[in-house]
Coordinates of C-alpha atoms and ligand atoms in Angstrom, one line a residue:
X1 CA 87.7 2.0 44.4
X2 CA 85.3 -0.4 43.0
X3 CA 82.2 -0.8 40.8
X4 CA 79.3 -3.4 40.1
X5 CA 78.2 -4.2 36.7
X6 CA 75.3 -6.5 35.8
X7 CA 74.1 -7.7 32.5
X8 CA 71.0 -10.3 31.2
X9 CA 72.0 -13.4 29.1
X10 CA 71.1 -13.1 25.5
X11 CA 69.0 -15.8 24.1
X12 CA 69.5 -16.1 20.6
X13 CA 66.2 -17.1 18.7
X14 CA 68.4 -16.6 15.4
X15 CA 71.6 -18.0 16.0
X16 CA 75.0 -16.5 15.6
X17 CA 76.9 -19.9 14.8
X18 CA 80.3 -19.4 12.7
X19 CA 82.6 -16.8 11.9
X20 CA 84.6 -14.9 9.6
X21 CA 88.2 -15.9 8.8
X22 CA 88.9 -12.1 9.3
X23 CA 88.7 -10.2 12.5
X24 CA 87.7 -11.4 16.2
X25 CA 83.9 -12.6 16.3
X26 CA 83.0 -11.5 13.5
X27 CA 80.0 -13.7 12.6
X28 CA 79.3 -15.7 9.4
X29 CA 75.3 -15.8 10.0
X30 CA 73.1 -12.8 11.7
X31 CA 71.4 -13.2 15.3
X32 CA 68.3 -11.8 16.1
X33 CA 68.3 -12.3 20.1
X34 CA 66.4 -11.3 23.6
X35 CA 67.7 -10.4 26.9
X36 CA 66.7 -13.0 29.4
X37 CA 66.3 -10.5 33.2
X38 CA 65.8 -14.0 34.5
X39 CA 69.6 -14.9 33.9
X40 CA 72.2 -12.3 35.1
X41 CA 75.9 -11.9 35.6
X42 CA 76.4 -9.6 38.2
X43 CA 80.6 -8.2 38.8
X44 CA 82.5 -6.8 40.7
X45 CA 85.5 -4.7 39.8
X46 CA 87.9 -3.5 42.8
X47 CA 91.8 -2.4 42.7
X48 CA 94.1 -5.4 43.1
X49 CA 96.3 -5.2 46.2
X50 CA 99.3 -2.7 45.3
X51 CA 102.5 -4.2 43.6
X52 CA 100.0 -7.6 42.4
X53 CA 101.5 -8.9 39.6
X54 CA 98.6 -9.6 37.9
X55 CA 95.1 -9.5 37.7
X56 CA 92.4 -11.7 39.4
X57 CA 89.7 -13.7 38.1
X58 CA 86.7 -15.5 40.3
X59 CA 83.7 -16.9 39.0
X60 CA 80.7 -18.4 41.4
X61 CA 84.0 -18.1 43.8
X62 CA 86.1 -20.2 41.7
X63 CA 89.4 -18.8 40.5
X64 CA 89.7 -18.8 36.8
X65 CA 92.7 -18.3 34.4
X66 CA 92.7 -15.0 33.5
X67 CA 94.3 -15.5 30.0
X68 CA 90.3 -15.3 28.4
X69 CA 89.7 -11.7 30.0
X70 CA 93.4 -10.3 30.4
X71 CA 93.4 -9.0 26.3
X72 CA 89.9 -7.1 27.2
X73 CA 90.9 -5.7 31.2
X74 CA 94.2 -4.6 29.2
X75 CA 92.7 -2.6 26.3
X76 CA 90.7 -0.8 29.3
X77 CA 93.0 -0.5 31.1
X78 CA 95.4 0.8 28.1
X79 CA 92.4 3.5 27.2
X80 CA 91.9 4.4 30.4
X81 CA 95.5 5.6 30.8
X82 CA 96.0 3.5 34.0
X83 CA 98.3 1.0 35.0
X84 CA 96.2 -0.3 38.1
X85 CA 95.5 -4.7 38.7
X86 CA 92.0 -5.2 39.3
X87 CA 90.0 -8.5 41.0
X88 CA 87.2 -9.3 39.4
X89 CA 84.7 -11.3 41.2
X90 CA 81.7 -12.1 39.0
X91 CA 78.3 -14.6 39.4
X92 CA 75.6 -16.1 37.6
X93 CA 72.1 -16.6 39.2
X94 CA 72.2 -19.5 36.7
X95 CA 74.2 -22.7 35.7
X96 CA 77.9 -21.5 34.3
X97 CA 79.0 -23.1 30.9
X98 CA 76.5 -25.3 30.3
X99 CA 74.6 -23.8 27.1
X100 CA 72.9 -20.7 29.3
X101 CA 74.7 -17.9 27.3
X102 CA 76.8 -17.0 30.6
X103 CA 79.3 -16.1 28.7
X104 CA 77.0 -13.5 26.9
X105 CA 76.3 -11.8 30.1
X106 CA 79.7 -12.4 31.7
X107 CA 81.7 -10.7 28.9
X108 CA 79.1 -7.8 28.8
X109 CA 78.9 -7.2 32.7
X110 CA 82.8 -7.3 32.7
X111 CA 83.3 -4.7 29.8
X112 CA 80.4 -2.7 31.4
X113 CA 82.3 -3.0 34.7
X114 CA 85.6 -2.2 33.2
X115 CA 84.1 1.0 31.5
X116 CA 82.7 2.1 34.9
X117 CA 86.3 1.5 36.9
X118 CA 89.2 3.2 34.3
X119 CA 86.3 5.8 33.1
X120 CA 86.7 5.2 29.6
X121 CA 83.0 6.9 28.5
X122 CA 82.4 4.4 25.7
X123 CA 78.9 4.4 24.1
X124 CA 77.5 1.2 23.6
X125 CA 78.2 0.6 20.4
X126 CA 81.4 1.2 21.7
X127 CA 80.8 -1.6 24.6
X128 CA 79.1 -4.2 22.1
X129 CA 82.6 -4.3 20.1
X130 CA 84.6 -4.4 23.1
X131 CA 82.5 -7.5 24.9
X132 CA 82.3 -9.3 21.3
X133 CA 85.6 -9.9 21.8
X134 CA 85.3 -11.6 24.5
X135 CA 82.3 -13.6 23.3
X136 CA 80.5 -13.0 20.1
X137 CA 77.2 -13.3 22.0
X138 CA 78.5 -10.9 24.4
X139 CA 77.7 -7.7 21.6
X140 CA 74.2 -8.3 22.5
X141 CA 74.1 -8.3 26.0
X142 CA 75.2 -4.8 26.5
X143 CA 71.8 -4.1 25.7
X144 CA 68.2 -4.9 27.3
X145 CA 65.5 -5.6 25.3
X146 CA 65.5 -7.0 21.5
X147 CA 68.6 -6.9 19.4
X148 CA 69.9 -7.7 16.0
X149 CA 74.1 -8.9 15.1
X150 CA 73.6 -8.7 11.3
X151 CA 76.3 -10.6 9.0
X152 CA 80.3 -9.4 9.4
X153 CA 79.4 -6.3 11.9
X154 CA 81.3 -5.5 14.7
X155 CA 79.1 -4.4 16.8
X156 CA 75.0 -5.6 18.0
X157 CA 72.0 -2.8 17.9
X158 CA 69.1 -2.8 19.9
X159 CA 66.0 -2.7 17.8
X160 CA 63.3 -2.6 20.1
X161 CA 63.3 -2.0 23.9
X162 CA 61.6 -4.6 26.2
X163 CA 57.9 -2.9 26.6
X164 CA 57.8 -3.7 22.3
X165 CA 56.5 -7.2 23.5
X166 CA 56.3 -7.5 27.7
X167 CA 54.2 -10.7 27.0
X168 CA 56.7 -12.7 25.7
X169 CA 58.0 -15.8 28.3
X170 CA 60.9 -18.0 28.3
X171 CA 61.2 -21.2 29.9
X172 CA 64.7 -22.3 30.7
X173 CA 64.5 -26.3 30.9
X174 CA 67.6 -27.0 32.6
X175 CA 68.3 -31.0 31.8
X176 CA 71.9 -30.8 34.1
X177 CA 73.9 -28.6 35.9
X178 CA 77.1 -30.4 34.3
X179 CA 79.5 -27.6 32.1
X180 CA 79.3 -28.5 28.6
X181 CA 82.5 -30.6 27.1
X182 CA 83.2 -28.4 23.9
X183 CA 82.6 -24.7 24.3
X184 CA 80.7 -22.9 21.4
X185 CA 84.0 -21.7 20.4
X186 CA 84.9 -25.1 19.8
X187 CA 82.3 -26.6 18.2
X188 CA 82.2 -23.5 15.8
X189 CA 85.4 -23.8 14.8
X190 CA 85.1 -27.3 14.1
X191 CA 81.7 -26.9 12.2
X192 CA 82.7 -24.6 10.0
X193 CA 85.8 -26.7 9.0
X194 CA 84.4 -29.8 8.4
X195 CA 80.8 -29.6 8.0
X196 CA 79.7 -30.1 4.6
X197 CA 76.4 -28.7 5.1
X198 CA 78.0 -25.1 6.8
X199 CA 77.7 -23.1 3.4
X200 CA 74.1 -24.2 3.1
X201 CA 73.5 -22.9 6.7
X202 CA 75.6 -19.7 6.2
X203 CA 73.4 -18.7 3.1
X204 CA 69.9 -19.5 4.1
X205 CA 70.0 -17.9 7.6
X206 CA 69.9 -14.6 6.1
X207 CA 66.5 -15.3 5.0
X208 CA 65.6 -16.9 8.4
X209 CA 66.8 -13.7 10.1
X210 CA 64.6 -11.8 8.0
X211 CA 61.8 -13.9 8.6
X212 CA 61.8 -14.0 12.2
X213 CA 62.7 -10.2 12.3
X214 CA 59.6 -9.2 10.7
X215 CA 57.6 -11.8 13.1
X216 CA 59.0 -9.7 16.1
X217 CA 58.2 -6.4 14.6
X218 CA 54.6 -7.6 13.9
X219 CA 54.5 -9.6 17.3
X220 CA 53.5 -12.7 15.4
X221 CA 54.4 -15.6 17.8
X222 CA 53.4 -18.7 15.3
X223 CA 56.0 -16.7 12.4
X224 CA 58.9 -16.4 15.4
X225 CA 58.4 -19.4 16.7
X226 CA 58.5 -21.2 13.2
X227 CA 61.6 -19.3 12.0
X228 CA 63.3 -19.7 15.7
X229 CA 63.1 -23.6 15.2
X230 CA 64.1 -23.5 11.7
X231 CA 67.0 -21.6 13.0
X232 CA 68.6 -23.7 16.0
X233 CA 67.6 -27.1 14.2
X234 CA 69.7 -26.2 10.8
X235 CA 72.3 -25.1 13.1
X236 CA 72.6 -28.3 14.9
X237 CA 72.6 -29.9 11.6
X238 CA 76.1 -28.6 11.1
X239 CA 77.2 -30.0 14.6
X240 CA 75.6 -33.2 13.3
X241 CA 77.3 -33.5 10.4
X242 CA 80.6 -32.5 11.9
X243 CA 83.9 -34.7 11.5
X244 CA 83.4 -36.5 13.9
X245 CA 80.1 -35.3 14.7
X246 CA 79.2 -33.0 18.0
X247 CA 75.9 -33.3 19.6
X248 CA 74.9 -31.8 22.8
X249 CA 71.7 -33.3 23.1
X250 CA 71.0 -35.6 26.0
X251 CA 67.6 -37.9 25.4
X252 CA 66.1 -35.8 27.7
X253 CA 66.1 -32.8 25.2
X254 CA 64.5 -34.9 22.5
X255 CA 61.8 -35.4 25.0
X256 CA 61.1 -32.3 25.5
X257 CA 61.1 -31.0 21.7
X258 CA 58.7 -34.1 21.1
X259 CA 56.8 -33.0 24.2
X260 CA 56.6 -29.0 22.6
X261 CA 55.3 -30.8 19.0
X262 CA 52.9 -32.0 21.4
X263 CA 51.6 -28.9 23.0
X264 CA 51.6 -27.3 19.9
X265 CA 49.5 -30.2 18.7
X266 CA 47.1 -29.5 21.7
X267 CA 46.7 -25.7 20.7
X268 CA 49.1 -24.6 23.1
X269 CA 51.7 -21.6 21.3
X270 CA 54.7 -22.5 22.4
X271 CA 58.2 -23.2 20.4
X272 CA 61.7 -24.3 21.5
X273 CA 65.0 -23.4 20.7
X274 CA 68.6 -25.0 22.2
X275 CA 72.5 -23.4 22.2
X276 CA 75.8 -25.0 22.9
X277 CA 74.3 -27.4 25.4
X278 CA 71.7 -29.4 25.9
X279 CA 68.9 -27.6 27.6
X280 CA 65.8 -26.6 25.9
X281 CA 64.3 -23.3 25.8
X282 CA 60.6 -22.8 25.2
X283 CA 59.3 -19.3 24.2
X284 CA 55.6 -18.4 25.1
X285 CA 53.1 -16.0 25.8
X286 CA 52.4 -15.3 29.8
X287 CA 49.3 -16.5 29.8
X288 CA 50.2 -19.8 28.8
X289 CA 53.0 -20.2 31.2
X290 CA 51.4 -22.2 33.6
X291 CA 50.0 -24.9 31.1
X292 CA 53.2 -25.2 29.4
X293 CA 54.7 -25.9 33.0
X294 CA 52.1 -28.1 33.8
X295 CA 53.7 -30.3 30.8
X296 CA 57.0 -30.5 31.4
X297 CA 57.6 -33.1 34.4
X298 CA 55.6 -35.8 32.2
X299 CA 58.5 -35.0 29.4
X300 CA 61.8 -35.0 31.9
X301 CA 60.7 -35.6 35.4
X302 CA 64.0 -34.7 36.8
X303 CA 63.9 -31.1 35.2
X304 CA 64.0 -27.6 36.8
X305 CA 62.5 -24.8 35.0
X306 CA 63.4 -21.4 35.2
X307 CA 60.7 -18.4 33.8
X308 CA 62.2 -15.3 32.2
X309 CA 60.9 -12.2 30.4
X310 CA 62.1 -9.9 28.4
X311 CA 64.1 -7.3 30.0
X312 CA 67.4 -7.2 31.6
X313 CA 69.2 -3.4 30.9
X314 CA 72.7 -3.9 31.9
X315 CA 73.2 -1.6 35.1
X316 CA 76.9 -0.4 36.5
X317 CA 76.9 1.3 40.0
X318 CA 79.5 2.0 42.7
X319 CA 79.9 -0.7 45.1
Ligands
LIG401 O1 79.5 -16.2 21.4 P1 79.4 -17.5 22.1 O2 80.7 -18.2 22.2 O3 78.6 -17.3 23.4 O4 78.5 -18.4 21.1 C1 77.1 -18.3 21.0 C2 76.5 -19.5 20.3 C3 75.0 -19.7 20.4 O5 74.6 -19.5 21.8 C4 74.8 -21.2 20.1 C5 74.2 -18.9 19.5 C6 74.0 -17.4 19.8 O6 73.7 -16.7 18.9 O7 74.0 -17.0 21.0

Protein backbone atom coordinates (compact mmCIF):
# COMPACT_ATOMS: atom_id res chain seq x y z
CA UNK A 1 0.00 0.00 0.00
CA UNK A 2 1.12 3.38 -0.79
CA UNK A 3 0.00 6.96 -1.57
CA UNK A 4 1.41 10.22 -3.14
CA UNK A 5 0.73 13.55 -1.66
CA UNK A 6 1.73 16.91 -3.14
CA UNK A 7 1.45 20.30 -1.75
CA UNK A 8 2.62 24.24 -3.10
CA UNK A 9 4.91 26.27 -0.83
CA UNK A 10 3.22 29.13 0.91
CA UNK A 11 4.68 32.56 0.43
CA UNK A 12 3.92 34.65 3.11
CA UNK A 13 3.28 38.33 2.07
CA UNK A 14 2.24 38.99 5.82
CA UNK A 15 4.59 37.18 7.87
CA UNK A 16 3.93 34.68 10.58
CA UNK A 17 7.17 35.43 12.70
CA UNK A 18 6.87 34.54 16.58
CA UNK A 19 4.82 32.57 18.67
CA UNK A 20 2.80 32.08 21.67
CA UNK A 21 4.32 30.83 24.92
CA UNK A 22 1.29 28.40 24.95
CA UNK A 23 0.56 25.62 22.53
CA UNK A 24 2.60 24.29 19.44
CA UNK A 25 2.83 27.04 16.58
CA UNK A 26 0.67 29.02 17.69
CA UNK A 27 1.59 32.38 16.20
CA UNK A 28 2.17 35.76 17.91
CA UNK A 29 1.45 37.89 14.53
CA UNK A 30 -1.24 36.92 11.63
CA UNK A 31 -0.08 35.76 7.96
CA UNK A 32 -1.82 36.51 5.06
CA UNK A 33 0.01 34.11 2.42
CA UNK A 34 -0.20 32.57 -1.41
CA UNK A 35 0.39 29.22 -2.67
CA UNK A 36 3.33 29.21 -4.95
CA UNK A 37 2.23 25.92 -7.89
CA UNK A 38 5.75 26.80 -9.03
CA UNK A 39 7.30 25.19 -5.71
CA UNK A 40 6.03 21.73 -4.68
CA UNK A 41 6.73 18.97 -2.28
CA UNK A 42 5.64 15.92 -3.72
CA UNK A 43 5.62 12.34 -1.05
CA UNK A 44 5.48 9.32 -0.97
CA UNK A 45 4.03 7.14 1.74
CA UNK A 46 4.50 3.22 1.48
CA UNK A 47 4.48 0.45 4.37
CA UNK A 48 7.89 -0.10 5.95
CA UNK A 49 9.28 -3.56 5.54
CA UNK A 50 7.49 -5.91 8.23
CA UNK A 51 9.13 -6.11 11.84
CA UNK A 52 11.13 -2.35 10.92
CA UNK A 53 11.75 -0.82 14.00
CA UNK A 54 11.05 2.34 13.02
CA UNK A 55 10.06 4.63 10.50
CA UNK A 56 11.92 6.08 7.45
CA UNK A 57 12.67 9.50 6.41
CA UNK A 58 14.28 10.62 2.77
CA UNK A 59 14.34 13.92 1.45
CA UNK A 60 15.82 14.87 -2.28
CA UNK A 61 17.13 11.04 -1.43
CA UNK A 62 18.92 12.02 1.60
CA UNK A 63 17.98 10.17 4.87
CA UNK A 64 16.81 12.43 7.51
CA UNK A 65 16.33 11.93 11.31
CA UNK A 66 12.98 11.20 11.71
CA UNK A 67 12.71 12.69 15.30
CA UNK A 68 10.98 16.19 13.38
CA UNK A 69 8.15 14.00 11.70
CA UNK A 70 7.83 10.86 14.11
CA UNK A 71 5.33 13.08 16.78
CA UNK A 72 2.97 13.85 13.53
CA UNK A 73 3.38 9.97 11.56
CA UNK A 74 2.50 8.81 15.32
CA UNK A 75 -0.74 10.83 15.99
CA UNK A 76 -1.83 9.31 12.43
CA UNK A 77 -0.88 6.53 12.95
CA UNK A 78 -2.50 6.55 16.66
CA UNK A 79 -5.94 7.84 14.93
CA UNK A 80 -5.81 5.66 12.37
CA UNK A 81 -5.87 2.61 14.70
CA UNK A 82 -2.78 1.09 13.05
CA UNK A 83 0.39 0.03 14.21
CA UNK A 84 2.08 -0.18 10.68
CA UNK A 85 6.16 1.76 9.91
CA UNK A 86 5.89 3.67 6.93
CA UNK A 87 9.00 5.17 4.48
CA UNK A 88 8.49 8.26 3.48
CA UNK A 89 10.29 9.50 0.47
CA UNK A 90 9.55 13.20 -0.26
CA UNK A 91 11.06 16.08 -2.91
CA UNK A 92 11.13 19.51 -3.67
CA UNK A 93 11.28 20.86 -7.32
CA UNK A 94 13.06 23.66 -5.37
CA UNK A 95 16.14 24.43 -3.09
CA UNK A 96 15.47 22.58 0.47
CA UNK A 97 16.07 24.79 3.69
CA UNK A 98 17.27 27.66 2.32
CA UNK A 99 14.30 30.37 2.92
CA UNK A 100 11.87 28.68 0.10
CA UNK A 101 9.10 27.71 2.64
CA UNK A 102 9.89 23.83 1.94
CA UNK A 103 9.09 23.13 5.03
CA UNK A 104 5.50 24.73 4.38
CA UNK A 105 4.91 22.31 1.67
CA UNK A 106 6.83 19.42 3.17
CA UNK A 107 4.87 19.30 6.43
CA UNK A 108 1.54 19.79 4.41
CA UNK A 109 2.28 16.99 1.67
CA UNK A 110 3.27 14.63 4.60
CA UNK A 111 0.08 15.23 6.78
CA UNK A 112 -1.87 15.13 3.41
CA UNK A 113 -0.10 11.85 2.66
CA UNK A 114 -0.49 10.46 6.13
CA UNK A 115 -4.35 11.19 6.01
CA UNK A 116 -4.46 9.29 2.61
CA UNK A 117 -2.38 6.07 3.94
CA UNK A 118 -4.15 5.26 7.76
CA UNK A 119 -7.59 6.72 6.31
CA UNK A 120 -8.12 9.08 8.95
CA UNK A 121 -10.94 11.39 6.86
CA UNK A 122 -9.74 14.65 8.40
CA UNK A 123 -11.16 17.92 6.87
CA UNK A 124 -8.84 20.46 6.30
CA UNK A 125 -9.20 22.32 9.01
CA UNK A 126 -8.45 19.28 10.50
CA UNK A 127 -5.08 18.93 8.20
CA UNK A 128 -4.06 22.69 8.75
CA UNK A 129 -3.77 21.93 12.69
CA UNK A 130 -2.13 18.69 12.17
CA UNK A 131 0.79 20.18 9.54
CA UNK A 132 1.14 23.37 11.87
CA UNK A 133 2.68 21.19 14.05
CA UNK A 134 5.06 20.33 12.07
CA UNK A 135 5.75 23.82 10.77
CA UNK A 136 3.67 26.85 11.58
CA UNK A 137 3.77 27.71 7.83
CA UNK A 138 2.73 24.37 7.14
CA UNK A 139 -1.37 25.36 8.14
CA UNK A 140 -1.42 27.22 5.01
CA UNK A 141 -0.23 24.95 2.61
CA UNK A 142 -2.92 22.44 2.99
CA UNK A 143 -4.73 24.81 0.90
CA UNK A 144 -4.30 26.30 -2.74
CA UNK A 145 -5.03 29.65 -3.44
CA UNK A 146 -5.07 32.67 -0.82
CA UNK A 147 -5.09 32.07 2.86
CA UNK A 148 -5.21 33.91 6.07
CA UNK A 149 -3.40 32.42 9.86
CA UNK A 150 -4.97 35.11 12.03
CA UNK A 151 -3.32 35.82 15.70
CA UNK A 152 -3.28 32.54 18.38
CA UNK A 153 -5.53 30.12 15.83
CA UNK A 154 -4.83 26.76 15.42
CA UNK A 155 -5.60 26.31 12.32
CA UNK A 156 -5.18 28.58 8.52
CA UNK A 157 -8.48 29.31 6.24
CA UNK A 158 -8.53 29.77 2.69
CA UNK A 159 -10.08 33.09 1.78
CA UNK A 160 -10.11 33.17 -1.77
CA UNK A 161 -9.34 30.43 -4.32
CA UNK A 162 -6.61 30.99 -6.96
CA UNK A 163 -8.94 32.33 -10.04
CA UNK A 164 -9.68 35.54 -7.22
CA UNK A 165 -6.44 37.11 -8.86
CA UNK A 166 -4.85 34.55 -11.80
CA UNK A 167 -2.62 37.55 -12.74
CA UNK A 168 -0.61 37.74 -9.96
CA UNK A 169 3.35 36.51 -10.53
CA UNK A 170 6.08 35.64 -8.32
CA UNK A 171 9.62 35.69 -8.99
CA UNK A 172 11.70 33.47 -6.87
CA UNK A 173 15.38 35.12 -6.98
CA UNK A 174 17.34 32.38 -5.74
CA UNK A 175 20.92 34.17 -4.50
CA UNK A 176 22.36 30.28 -3.44
CA UNK A 177 21.48 26.93 -3.20
CA UNK A 178 23.39 26.77 0.31
CA UNK A 179 20.73 25.60 3.41
CA UNK A 180 20.25 28.40 5.72
CA UNK A 181 22.45 28.27 9.13
CA UNK A 182 19.58 29.10 11.67
CA UNK A 183 16.18 27.61 10.82
CA UNK A 184 13.12 29.93 11.27
CA UNK A 185 12.48 28.06 14.32
CA UNK A 186 15.65 29.37 15.50
CA UNK A 187 15.75 32.65 14.79
CA UNK A 188 12.08 33.00 16.08
CA UNK A 189 12.82 31.82 19.19
CA UNK A 190 15.74 33.97 19.56
CA UNK A 191 13.89 37.21 18.31
CA UNK A 192 11.30 37.03 20.48
CA UNK A 193 13.57 36.63 23.47
CA UNK A 194 15.86 39.19 22.93
CA UNK A 195 14.69 41.69 20.56
CA UNK A 196 13.64 44.78 22.03
CA UNK A 197 11.72 45.92 19.19
CA UNK A 198 9.48 42.22 19.11
CA UNK A 199 6.43 43.86 21.07
CA UNK A 200 6.48 46.76 18.56
CA UNK A 201 6.37 44.20 15.65
CA UNK A 202 3.80 41.90 17.47
CA UNK A 203 1.30 44.91 17.86
CA UNK A 204 1.52 46.73 14.57
CA UNK A 205 1.25 43.72 12.26
CA UNK A 206 -2.29 43.38 13.02
CA UNK A 207 -2.91 46.53 11.27
CA UNK A 208 -0.46 45.49 8.35
CA UNK A 209 -2.51 42.23 8.03
CA UNK A 210 -5.51 44.20 7.75
CA UNK A 211 -4.07 46.47 5.28
CA UNK A 212 -2.77 44.06 2.95
CA UNK A 213 -5.92 41.86 3.36
CA UNK A 214 -8.20 44.45 2.04
CA UNK A 215 -5.54 45.20 -0.90
CA UNK A 216 -6.02 41.48 -1.98
CA UNK A 217 -9.73 41.51 -1.70
CA UNK A 218 -9.76 44.79 -3.84
CA UNK A 219 -6.92 43.44 -6.10
CA UNK A 220 -4.97 46.57 -5.40
CA UNK A 221 -1.27 45.64 -6.18
CA UNK A 222 0.43 49.20 -5.12
CA UNK A 223 -1.68 48.75 -1.39
CA UNK A 224 -0.29 44.77 -1.27
CA UNK A 225 2.77 45.45 -2.33
CA UNK A 226 3.24 48.46 0.11
CA UNK A 227 1.89 46.59 3.13
CA UNK A 228 3.95 43.21 2.01
CA UNK A 229 7.27 45.35 2.32
CA UNK A 230 6.21 46.96 5.46
CA UNK A 231 5.70 43.56 6.64
CA UNK A 232 9.02 41.44 5.90
CA UNK A 233 11.23 44.67 6.46
CA UNK A 234 9.82 45.20 10.25
CA UNK A 235 10.20 41.62 10.68
CA UNK A 236 13.81 41.61 9.83
CA UNK A 237 14.10 44.42 12.10
CA UNK A 238 13.66 42.01 14.96
CA UNK A 239 16.37 39.63 13.48
CA UNK A 240 18.45 42.83 13.32
CA UNK A 241 18.13 43.83 16.58
CA UNK A 242 18.59 40.35 17.97
CA UNK A 243 21.26 39.45 20.77
CA UNK A 244 23.62 38.94 18.90
CA UNK A 245 21.94 40.02 15.81
CA UNK A 246 20.71 37.37 12.91
CA UNK A 247 20.75 38.51 9.40
CA UNK A 248 20.19 36.39 6.43
CA UNK A 249 20.89 38.79 3.87
CA UNK A 250 23.78 38.20 1.53
CA UNK A 251 24.83 41.67 -0.46
CA UNK A 252 23.29 40.23 -3.25
CA UNK A 253 19.80 40.66 -1.69
CA UNK A 254 20.30 44.30 -1.02
CA UNK A 255 20.96 44.53 -4.61
CA UNK A 256 18.16 43.35 -5.57
CA UNK A 257 15.73 45.28 -3.16
CA UNK A 258 17.70 48.49 -4.40
CA UNK A 259 17.29 47.19 -7.97
CA UNK A 260 13.05 46.64 -7.20
CA UNK A 261 13.17 50.69 -5.67
CA UNK A 262 14.45 50.99 -9.00
CA UNK A 263 11.86 49.48 -11.12
CA UNK A 264 9.39 50.85 -9.23
CA UNK A 265 11.05 54.12 -9.80
CA UNK A 266 10.87 53.41 -13.59
CA UNK A 267 6.97 52.74 -13.45
CA UNK A 268 7.36 49.18 -13.34
CA UNK A 269 4.69 47.56 -10.31
CA UNK A 270 6.58 45.31 -8.76
CA UNK A 271 7.44 44.72 -4.76
CA UNK A 272 9.69 42.29 -2.88
CA UNK A 273 9.44 40.38 0.07
CA UNK A 274 12.27 37.79 1.84
CA UNK A 275 11.78 34.71 4.64
CA UNK A 276 14.32 32.85 6.69
CA UNK A 277 16.91 33.18 4.01
CA UNK A 278 18.36 35.26 1.86
CA UNK A 279 16.53 35.19 -1.45
CA UNK A 280 14.31 37.79 -2.61
CA UNK A 281 10.90 37.41 -3.83
CA UNK A 282 9.29 39.90 -6.19
CA UNK A 283 5.48 39.92 -6.71
CA UNK A 284 4.07 41.28 -10.08
CA UNK A 285 1.48 41.31 -12.50
CA UNK A 286 2.00 38.80 -15.70
CA UNK A 287 2.31 41.21 -18.05
CA UNK A 288 5.22 42.71 -16.56
CA UNK A 289 7.11 39.54 -15.98
CA UNK A 290 9.30 39.76 -18.71
CA UNK A 291 10.58 43.44 -17.94
CA UNK A 292 11.07 42.67 -14.47
CA UNK A 293 13.30 39.70 -15.70
CA UNK A 294 14.95 41.68 -18.10
CA UNK A 295 16.28 43.56 -14.79
CA UNK A 296 17.50 41.16 -12.68
CA UNK A 297 21.03 39.95 -14.11
CA UNK A 298 22.30 43.74 -14.04
CA UNK A 299 21.32 43.54 -10.00
CA UNK A 300 22.94 39.80 -9.28
CA UNK A 301 24.44 38.44 -12.40
CA UNK A 302 24.93 35.02 -10.88
CA UNK A 303 21.08 34.67 -10.06
CA UNK A 304 18.43 32.03 -11.20
CA UNK A 305 14.98 33.02 -11.23
CA UNK A 306 12.14 30.91 -10.85
CA UNK A 307 8.28 32.33 -12.10
CA UNK A 308 5.28 31.05 -10.06
CA UNK A 309 1.50 31.78 -9.99
CA UNK A 310 -0.93 31.47 -7.86
CA UNK A 311 -2.27 28.10 -7.53
CA UNK A 312 -1.00 24.94 -6.15
CA UNK A 313 -4.27 22.67 -4.48
CA UNK A 314 -2.59 20.03 -2.62
CA UNK A 315 -3.48 16.63 -4.42
CA UNK A 316 -3.12 12.88 -2.66
CA UNK A 317 -3.52 9.92 -5.09
CA UNK A 318 -2.52 6.17 -5.00
CA UNK A 319 0.81 5.42 -6.15
O1 LIG B 1 6.72 27.90 10.10
P1 LIG B 1 8.09 28.08 9.58
O2 LIG B 1 9.11 27.48 10.45
O3 LIG B 1 8.17 27.64 8.12
O4 LIG B 1 8.39 29.68 9.57
C1 LIG B 1 7.91 30.56 8.60
C2 LIG B 1 8.57 31.87 8.73
C3 LIG B 1 8.49 32.80 7.54
O5 LIG B 1 8.65 32.09 6.32
C4 LIG B 1 9.64 33.81 7.65
C5 LIG B 1 7.20 33.60 7.51
C6 LIG B 1 5.94 32.91 7.05
O6 LIG B 1 4.87 33.37 7.46
O7 LIG B 1 5.99 31.95 6.25
Amino acid sequence: MSVVASASASLALVKYWGKLRTGVNLPATPSLAISLDGLRTTTRIASETEGAAGDTVRINGTACPAQRFEPMIDRFRRRGGSTSRVTVESTNTFPTAAGLASSSSGFAALAIGLDAFYGTHLSRHELSREARQGSGSACRSVYGGFTAWETAADHAEQIHTADHWPQLRLLIVVLTRTAKPVSSREGMNATAGTSPVYRSWCRESQGIYERARTALDRRDLQALGTAMRESYLFMFSTMFTSRPPLIYWLPESLALIREAEDMRRDGIPVWETMDAGPQVKLLTTHDQVEAVRSRIPSAVPQASVLVSSVGGEPEVRDG
